[in-house]
Coordinates of C-alpha atoms in Angstrom, one line a residue:
X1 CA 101.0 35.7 108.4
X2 CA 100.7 37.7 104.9
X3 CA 104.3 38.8 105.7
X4 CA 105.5 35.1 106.7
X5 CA 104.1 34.0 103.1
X6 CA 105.4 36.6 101.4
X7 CA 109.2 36.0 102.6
X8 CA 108.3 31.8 101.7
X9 CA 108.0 33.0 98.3
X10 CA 110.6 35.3 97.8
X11 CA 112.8 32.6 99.2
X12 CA 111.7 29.9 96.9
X13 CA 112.0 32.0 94.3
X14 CA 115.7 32.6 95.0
X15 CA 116.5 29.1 95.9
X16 CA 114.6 26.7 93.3
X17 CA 117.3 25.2 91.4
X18 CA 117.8 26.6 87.5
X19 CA 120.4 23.6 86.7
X20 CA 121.8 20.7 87.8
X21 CA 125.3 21.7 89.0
X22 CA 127.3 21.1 91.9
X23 CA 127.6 24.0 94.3
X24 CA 126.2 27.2 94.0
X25 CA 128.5 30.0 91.9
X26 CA 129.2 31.2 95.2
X27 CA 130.5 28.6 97.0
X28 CA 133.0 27.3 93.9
X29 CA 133.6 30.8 94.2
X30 CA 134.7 30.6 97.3
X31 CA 136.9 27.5 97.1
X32 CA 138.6 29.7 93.9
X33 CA 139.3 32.2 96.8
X34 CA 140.8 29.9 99.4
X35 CA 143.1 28.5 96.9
X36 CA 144.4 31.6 95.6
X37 CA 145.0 33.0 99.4
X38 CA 147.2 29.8 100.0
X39 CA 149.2 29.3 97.0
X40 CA 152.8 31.1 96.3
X41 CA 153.1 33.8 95.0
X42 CA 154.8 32.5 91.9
X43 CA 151.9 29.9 91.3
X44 CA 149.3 33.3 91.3
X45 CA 151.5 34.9 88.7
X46 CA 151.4 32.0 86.2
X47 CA 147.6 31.5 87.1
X48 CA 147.4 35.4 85.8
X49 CA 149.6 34.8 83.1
X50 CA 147.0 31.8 81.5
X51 CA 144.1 33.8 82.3
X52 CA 145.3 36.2 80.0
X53 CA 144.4 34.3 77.2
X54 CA 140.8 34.0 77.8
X55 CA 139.8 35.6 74.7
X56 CA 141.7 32.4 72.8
X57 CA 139.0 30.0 74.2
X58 CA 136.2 31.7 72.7
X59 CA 133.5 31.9 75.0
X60 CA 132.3 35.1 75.4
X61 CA 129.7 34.4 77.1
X62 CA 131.4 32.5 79.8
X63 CA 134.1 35.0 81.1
X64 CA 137.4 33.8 82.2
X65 CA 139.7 36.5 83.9
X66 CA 140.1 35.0 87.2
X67 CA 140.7 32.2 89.0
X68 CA 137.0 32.4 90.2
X69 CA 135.8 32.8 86.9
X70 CA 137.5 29.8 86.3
X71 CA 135.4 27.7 88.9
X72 CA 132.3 28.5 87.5
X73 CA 133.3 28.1 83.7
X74 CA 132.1 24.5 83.4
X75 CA 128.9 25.2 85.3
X76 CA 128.8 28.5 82.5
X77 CA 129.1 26.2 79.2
X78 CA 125.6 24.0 79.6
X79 CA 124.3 27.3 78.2
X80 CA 125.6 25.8 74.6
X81 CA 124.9 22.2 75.0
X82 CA 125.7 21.9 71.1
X83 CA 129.1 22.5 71.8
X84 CA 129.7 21.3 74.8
X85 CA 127.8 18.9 75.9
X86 CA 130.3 16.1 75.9
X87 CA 131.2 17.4 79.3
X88 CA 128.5 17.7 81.0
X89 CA 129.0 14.0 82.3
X90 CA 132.2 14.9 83.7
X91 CA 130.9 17.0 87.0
X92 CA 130.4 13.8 88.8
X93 CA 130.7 9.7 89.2
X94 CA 127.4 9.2 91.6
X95 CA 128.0 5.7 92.7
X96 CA 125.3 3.6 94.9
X97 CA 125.3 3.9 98.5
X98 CA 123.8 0.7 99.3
X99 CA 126.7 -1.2 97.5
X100 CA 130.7 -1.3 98.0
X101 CA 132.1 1.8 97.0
X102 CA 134.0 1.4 93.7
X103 CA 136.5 4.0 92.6
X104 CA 137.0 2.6 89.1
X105 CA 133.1 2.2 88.1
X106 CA 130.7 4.6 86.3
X107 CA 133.9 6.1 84.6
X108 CA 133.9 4.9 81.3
X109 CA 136.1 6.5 78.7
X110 CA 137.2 8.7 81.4
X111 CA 134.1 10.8 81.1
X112 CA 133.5 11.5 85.2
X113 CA 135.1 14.0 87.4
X114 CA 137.6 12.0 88.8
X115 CA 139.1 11.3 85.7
X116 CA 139.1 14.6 84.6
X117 CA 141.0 16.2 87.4
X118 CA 143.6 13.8 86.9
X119 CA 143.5 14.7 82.6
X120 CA 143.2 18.2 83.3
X121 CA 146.3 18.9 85.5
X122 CA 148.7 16.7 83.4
X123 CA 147.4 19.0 80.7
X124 CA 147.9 22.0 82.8
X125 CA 151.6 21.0 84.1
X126 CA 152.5 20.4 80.5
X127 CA 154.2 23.7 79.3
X128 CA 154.5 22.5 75.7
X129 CA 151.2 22.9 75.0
X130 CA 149.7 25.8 74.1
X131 CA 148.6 28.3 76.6
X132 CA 144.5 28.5 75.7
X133 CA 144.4 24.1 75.8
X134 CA 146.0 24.7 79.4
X135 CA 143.7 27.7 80.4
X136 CA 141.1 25.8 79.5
X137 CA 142.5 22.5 81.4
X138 CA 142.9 24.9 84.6
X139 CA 139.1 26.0 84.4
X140 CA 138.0 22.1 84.6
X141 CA 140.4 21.6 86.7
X142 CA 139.3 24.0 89.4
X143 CA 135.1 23.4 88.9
X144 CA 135.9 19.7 89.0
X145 CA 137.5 19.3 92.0
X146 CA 135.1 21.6 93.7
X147 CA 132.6 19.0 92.2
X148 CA 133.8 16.4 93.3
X149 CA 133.3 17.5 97.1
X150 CA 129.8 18.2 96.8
X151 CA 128.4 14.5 98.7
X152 CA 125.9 14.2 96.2
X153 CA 128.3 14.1 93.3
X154 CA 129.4 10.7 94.6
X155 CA 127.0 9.3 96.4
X156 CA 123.4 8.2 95.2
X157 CA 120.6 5.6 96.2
X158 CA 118.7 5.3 92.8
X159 CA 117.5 9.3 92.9
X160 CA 120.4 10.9 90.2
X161 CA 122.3 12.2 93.1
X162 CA 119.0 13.6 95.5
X163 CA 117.6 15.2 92.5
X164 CA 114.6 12.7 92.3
X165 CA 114.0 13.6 96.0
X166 CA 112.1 16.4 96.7
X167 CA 112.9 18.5 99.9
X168 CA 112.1 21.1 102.5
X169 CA 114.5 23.2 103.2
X170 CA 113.2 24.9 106.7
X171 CA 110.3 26.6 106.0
X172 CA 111.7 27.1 102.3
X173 CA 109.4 23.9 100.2
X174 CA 109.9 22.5 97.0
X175 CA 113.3 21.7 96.9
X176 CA 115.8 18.9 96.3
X177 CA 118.2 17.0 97.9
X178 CA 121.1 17.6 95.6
X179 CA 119.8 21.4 95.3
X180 CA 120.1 21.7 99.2
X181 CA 123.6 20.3 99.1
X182 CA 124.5 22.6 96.1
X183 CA 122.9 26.1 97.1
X184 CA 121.2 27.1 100.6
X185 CA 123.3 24.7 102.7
X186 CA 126.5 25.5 101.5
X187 CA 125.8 29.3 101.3
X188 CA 125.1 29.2 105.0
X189 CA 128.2 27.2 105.8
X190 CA 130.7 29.6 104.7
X191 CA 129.1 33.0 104.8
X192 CA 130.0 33.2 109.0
X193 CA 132.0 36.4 109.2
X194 CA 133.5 35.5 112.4
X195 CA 134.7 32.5 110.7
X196 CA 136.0 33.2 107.2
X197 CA 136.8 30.3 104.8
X198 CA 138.8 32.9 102.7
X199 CA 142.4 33.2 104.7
X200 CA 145.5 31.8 104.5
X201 CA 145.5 28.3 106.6
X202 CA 148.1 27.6 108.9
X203 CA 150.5 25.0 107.7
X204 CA 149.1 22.6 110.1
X205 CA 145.4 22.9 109.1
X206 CA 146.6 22.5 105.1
X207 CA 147.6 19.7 106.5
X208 CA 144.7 18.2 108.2
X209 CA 142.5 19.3 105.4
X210 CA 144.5 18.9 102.2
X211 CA 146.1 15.8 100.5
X212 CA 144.9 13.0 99.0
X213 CA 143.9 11.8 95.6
X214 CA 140.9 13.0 93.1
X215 CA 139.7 9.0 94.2
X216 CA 139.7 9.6 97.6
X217 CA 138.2 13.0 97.3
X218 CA 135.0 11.2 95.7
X219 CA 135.2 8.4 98.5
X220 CA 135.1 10.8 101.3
X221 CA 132.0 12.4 99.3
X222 CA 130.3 9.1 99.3
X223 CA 130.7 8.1 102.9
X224 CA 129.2 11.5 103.3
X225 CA 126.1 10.4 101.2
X226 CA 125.9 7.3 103.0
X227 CA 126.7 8.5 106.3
X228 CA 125.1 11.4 106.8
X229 CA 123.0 12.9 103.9
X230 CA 120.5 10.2 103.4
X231 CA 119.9 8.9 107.0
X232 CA 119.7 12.7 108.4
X233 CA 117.1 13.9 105.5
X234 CA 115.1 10.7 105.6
X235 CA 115.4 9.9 109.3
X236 CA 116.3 6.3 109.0
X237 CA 119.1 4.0 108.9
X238 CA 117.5 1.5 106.8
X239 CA 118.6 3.2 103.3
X240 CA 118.6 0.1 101.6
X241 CA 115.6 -1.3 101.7
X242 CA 113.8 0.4 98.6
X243 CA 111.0 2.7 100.8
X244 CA 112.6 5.9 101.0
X245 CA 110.0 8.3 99.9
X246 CA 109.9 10.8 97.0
X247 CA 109.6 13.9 99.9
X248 CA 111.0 14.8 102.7
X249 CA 112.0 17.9 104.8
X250 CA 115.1 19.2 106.6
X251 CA 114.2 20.2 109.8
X252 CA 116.2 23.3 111.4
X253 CA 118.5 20.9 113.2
X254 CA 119.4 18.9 110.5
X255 CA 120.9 21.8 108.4
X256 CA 122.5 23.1 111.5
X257 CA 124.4 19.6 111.8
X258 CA 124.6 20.0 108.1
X259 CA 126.5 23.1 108.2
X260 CA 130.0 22.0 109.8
X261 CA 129.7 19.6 106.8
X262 CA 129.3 21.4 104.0
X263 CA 131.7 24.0 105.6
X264 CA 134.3 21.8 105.8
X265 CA 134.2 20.4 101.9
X266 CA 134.1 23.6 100.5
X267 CA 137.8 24.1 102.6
X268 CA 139.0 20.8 101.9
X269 CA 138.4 21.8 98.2
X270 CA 139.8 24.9 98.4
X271 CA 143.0 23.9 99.7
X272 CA 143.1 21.0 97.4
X273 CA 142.7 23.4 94.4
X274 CA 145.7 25.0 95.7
X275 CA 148.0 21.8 95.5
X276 CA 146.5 20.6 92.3
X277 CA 148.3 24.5 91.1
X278 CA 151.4 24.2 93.2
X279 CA 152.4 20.9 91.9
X280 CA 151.3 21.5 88.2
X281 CA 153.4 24.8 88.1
X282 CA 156.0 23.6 90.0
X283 CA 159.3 23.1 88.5
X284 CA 161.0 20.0 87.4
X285 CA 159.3 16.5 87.3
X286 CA 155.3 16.2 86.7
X287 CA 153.4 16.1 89.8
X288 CA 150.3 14.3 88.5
X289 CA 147.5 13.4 90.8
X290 CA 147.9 8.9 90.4
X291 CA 144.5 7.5 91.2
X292 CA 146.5 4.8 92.2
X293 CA 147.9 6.6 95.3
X294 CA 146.7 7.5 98.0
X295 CA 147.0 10.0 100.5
X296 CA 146.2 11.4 103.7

């Protein structure tokens, strides 16, 4: 029993939540990896290239030298709020679950993640700018649109994206919704050796997992909320009728239907990281994400 305590503290300690980001480093790390494995070979030299002008960003503290680096950079800079807190807003665009999903609402002035995909890769694909504005452009770029496939990042029912809602993780306590959803449950989803996220995807599975717009991205996330996240932590359908309590638990079958979930997210926004870089260093006309189009 003294053992069984023990371990429920360590774990606590290792999994209570120091910010509010989405995703653990690791798993943005992750999706970093998966893109780099399944872009050209051209595309990895010019993402080297721009990374080599890290120092012209100045942020020390922050380190920029890969593409991984680069997925954890915005999470990095809410360590200087005085300087950067103008994006802090831009990690997500929570929108209600109990109401029609709007694409266009809680984005004013551009300040949500949506948006910003979009305004970082035109800045990215746009050579004539110098090379630290598009370094920097490629390190929102990447975080963001691993944001914006974390379920909680879209969808919300009056609780800031689950972080109002106090959960059980297992036997882990004291937890949150959105902290589940960033950390523990995505950490278990991808760390399957006999299943590695990190490889190169056959064309067909790029397929099946890629495309789309930065909008539909954040849709997909919602329906996620709606679908899955709130009814499976709460245990009820009826979402929408203002009872949902403060606390609740994940039971070990919940995170185990969890899992395939979060798994499949961090690919999807892996692989989408990888056509965000292939068509903003491809050659000739700009390949901008339009949140006016959609795709499959």
């Amino acid at each position: 029993m003294r053992r069984l305590l023990a371990l429920i503290a360590v774990l606590a300690a290792l999994l209570a939540p120091a910010q509010a980001g989405a995703w653990g480093a690791y798993a943005h790390r992750q999706t970093a990896r998966i893109a780099m494995a399944n872009v050209s070979p051209e595309v990895r030299a010019k993402v080297r290239a721009l990374l080599a002008h890290e120092k012209e960003l100045g942020t020390p503290q922050c380190p920029l030298k890969t593409l991984e680096d680069a997925a954890v950079w915005a999470d990095c800079l809410r360590g200087e709020g005085w300087r950067w807190g103008y994006t802090f807003a831009w990690h997500y665009r929570t929108a209600p679950i109990c109401e029609v999903f709007d694409p266009r609402s809680n984005c004013a002035g551009g300040n949500c993640v949506t948006a910003q995909i979009t305004r970082a890769h035109r800045i990215l694909a746009d050579e004539s700018l110098p090379a630290a504005v598009r370094l920097e452009a490629l390190a929102f770029m990447v975080h963001f649109a691993g944001d914006v496939h974390m379920p909680l990042h879209s969808g919300d029912n009056e609780d800031r994206g689950g972080n109002d809602r106090e959960a059980d993780y297992g036997i882990v306590p004291g937890l949150n919704l959105h902290w589940i959803w960033d950390g523990p449950l995505a950490e278990r989803a991808i760390s399957d050796p006999a299943d590695p996220v990190v490889r190169r995807y056959a064309p067909a599975e790029r397929a099946e997992l890629g495309g789309g717009t930065p909008d539909d991205w954040g849709r997909e996330s919602w329906e996620i909320a709606r679908s899955f996240v709130y009814p499976t932590a709460f245990d009820t359908e009826n979402l929408c009728d203002g009872t949902l309590p403060k606390k609740t638990a994940l039971t070990q079958e919940d995170i185990v239907r969890g899992v395939p979930i979060a798994k499949r997210r961090v690919q999807q926004a892996g692989l989408r990281i990888a056509g965000l870089l292939e068509s903003a260093f491809a050659p000739g006309p700009l390949a901008v994400p339009d949140e006016r189009r959609r795709g499959g």
